[in-house]
Tab-separated table of C-alpha atoms in Angstrom:
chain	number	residue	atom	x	y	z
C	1	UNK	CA	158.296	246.584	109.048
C	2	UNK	CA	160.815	244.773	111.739
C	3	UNK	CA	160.712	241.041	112.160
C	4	UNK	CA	158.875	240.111	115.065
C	5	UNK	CA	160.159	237.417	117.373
C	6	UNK	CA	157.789	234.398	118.517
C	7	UNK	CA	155.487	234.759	114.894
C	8	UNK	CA	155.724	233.162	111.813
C	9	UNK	CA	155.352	235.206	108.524
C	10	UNK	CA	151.137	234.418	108.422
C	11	UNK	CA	150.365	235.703	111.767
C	12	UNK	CA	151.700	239.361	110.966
C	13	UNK	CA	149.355	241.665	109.430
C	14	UNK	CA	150.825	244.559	107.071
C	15	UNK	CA	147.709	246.976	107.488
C	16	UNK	CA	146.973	249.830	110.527
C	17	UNK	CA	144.105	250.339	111.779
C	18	UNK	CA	145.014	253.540	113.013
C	19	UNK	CA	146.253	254.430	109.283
C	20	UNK	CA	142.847	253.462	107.718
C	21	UNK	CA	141.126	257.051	108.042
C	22	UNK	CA	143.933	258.221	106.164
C	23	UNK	CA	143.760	256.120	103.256
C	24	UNK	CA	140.373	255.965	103.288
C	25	UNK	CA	140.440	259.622	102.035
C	26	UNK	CA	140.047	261.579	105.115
C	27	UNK	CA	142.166	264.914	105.229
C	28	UNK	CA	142.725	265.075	101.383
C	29	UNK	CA	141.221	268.009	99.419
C	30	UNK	CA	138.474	266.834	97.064
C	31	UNK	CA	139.022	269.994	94.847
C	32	UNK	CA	137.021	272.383	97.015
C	33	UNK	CA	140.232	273.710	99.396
C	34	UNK	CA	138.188	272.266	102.218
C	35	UNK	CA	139.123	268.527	103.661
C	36	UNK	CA	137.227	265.455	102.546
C	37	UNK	CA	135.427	263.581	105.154
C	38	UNK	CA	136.309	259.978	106.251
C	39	UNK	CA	134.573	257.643	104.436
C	40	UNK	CA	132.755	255.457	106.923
C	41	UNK	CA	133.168	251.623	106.416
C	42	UNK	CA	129.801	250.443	105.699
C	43	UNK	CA	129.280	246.494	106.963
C	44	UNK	CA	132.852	245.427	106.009
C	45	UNK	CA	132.954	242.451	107.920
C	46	UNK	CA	129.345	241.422	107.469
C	47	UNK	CA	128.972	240.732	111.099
C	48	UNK	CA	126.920	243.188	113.669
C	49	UNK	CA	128.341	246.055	114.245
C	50	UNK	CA	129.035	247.459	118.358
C	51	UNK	CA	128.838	250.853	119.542
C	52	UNK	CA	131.841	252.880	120.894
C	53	UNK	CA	130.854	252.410	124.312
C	54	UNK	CA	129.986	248.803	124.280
C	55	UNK	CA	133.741	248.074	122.818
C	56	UNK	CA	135.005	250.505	125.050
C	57	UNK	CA	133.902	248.898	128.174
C	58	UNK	CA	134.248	244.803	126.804
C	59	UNK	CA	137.969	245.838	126.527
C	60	UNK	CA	138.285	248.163	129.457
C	61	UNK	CA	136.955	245.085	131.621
C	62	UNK	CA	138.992	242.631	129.334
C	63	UNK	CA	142.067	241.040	130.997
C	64	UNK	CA	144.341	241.920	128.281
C	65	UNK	CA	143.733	245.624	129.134
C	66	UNK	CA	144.011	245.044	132.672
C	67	UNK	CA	147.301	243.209	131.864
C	68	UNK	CA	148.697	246.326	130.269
C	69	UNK	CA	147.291	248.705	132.288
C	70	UNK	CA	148.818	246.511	135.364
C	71	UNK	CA	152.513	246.735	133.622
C	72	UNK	CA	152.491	250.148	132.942
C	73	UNK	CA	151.349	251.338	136.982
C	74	UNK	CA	154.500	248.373	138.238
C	75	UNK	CA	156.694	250.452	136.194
C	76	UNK	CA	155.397	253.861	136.324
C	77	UNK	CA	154.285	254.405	140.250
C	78	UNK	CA	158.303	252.995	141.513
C	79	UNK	CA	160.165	255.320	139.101
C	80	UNK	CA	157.922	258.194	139.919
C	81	UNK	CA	158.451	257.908	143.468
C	82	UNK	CA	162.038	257.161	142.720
C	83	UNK	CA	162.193	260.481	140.970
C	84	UNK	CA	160.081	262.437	142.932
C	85	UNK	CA	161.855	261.452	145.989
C	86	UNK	CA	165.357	262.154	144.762
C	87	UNK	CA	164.065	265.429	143.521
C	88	UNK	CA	163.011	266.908	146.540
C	89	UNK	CA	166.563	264.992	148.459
C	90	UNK	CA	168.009	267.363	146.071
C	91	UNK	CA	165.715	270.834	147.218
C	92	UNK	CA	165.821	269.734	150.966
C	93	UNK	CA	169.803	269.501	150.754
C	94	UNK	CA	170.357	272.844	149.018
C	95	UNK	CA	167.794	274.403	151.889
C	96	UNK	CA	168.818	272.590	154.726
C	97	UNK	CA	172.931	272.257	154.137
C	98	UNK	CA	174.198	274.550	151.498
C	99	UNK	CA	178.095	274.167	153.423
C	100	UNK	CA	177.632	270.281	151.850
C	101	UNK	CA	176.252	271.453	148.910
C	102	UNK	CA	179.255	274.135	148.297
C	103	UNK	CA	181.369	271.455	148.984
C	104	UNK	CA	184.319	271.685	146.075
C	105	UNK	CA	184.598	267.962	143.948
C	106	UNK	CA	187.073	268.995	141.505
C	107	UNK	CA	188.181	273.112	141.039
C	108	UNK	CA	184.946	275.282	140.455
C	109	UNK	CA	182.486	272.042	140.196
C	110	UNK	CA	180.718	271.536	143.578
C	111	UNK	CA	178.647	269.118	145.022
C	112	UNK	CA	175.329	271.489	144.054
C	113	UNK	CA	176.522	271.236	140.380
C	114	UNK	CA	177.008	267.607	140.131
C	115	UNK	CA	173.472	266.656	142.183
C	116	UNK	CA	171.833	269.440	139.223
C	117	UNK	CA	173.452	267.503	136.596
C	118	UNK	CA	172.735	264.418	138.110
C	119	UNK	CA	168.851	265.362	137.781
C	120	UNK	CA	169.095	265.828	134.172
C	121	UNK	CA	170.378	262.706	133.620
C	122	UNK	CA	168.591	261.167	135.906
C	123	UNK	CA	165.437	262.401	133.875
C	124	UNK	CA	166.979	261.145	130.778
C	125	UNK	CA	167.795	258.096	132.470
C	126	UNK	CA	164.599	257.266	133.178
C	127	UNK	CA	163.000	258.585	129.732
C	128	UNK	CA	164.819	255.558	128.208
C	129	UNK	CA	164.177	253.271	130.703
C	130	UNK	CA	160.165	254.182	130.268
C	131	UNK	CA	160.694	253.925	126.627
C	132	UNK	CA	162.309	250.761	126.768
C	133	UNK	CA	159.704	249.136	129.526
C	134	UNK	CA	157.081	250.148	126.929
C	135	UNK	CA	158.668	248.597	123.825
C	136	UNK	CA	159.519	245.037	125.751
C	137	UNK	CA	156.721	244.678	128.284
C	138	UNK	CA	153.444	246.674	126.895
C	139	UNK	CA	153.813	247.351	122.929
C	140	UNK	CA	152.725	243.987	122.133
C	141	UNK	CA	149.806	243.195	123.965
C	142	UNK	CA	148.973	246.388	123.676
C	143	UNK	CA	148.615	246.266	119.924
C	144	UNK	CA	146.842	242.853	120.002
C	145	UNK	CA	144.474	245.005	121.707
C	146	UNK	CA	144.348	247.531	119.273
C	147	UNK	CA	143.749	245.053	117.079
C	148	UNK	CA	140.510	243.476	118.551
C	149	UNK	CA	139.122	246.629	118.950
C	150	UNK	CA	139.432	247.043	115.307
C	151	UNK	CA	137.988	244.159	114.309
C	152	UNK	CA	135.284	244.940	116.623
C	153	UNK	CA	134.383	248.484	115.093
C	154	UNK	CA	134.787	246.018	111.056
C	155	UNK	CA	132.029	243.935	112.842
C	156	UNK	CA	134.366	240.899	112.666
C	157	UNK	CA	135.289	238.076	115.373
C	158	UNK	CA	138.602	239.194	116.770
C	159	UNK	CA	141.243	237.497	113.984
C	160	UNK	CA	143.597	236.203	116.799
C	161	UNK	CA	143.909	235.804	120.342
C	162	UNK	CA	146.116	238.096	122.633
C	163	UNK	CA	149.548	236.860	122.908
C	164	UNK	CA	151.720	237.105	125.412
């Protein structure tokens, strides 16, 4: 597990959620050939337990969620217009002046052939810029979410607050 920045060694927890299923039992064979069911946690934090739904909407209305929801569209809705845009700059060139486009840069490359390469990497450009938006600006809170669901669905208070 990496270090995280900004928390001290009794703040980070070494257990998934999203792992529990698993070592709960679920998807091993219990001698029959056929799957074993997850074992349901029965009461494990004592506390009431809430419904699906009820969690679902207390964290769809939360403003943690909102918060990530809101970083992922600033990100998202520029780059796709971005990419979209330069896409069809790219169609509407090669339709509308294919004597630029034939254009020689350097012996048998032409301007066509660079703009086509230029979309791959353009896409792979932005993959890692996604990928890297998601890691710095929306992994974190969005696993303190994850978190207080879980506790939720253990019937639990929330073990810590969201942190930014």
């Amino acid at each position: 597990m990496e270090k995280q920045e900004g928390r001290d060694a009794g703040e980070v927890r070494l257990d998934d959620p999203w792992y529990d299923a698993l070592a709960s039992g679920w998807g091993e064979l219990d001698g029959t050939g056929v799957p074993a069911p997850a074992a349901s946690p029965s009461g494990a934090g004592g506390g009431q337990r809430h419904s699906p739904a009820d969690i679902y909407l207390e964290v769809h209305r939360s403003p943690a969620f909102q918060e990530v929801r809101s970083r992922y569209r600033r990100f998202v809705v520029p780059a796709v217009l971005a990419f979209f845009l330069w896409y069809v700059a790219y169609v509407i060139a090669a339709i509308a002046a294919p004597g630029l486009m034939a254009r020689p840069v350097a012996g048998a490359v032409n301007v066509a052939m660079v703009a086509g390469l230029g979309q791959f990497l353009s896409t792979f450009l932005l993959t890692w810029a996604y990928a890297r938006h998601a890691r710095l600006r929306r992994d974190r809170a969005a696993l303190d979410l994850r978190w207080t669901v879980f506790d939720q669905t253990r019937g639990a208070e929330p073990a810590r607050e969201s942190e930014r």
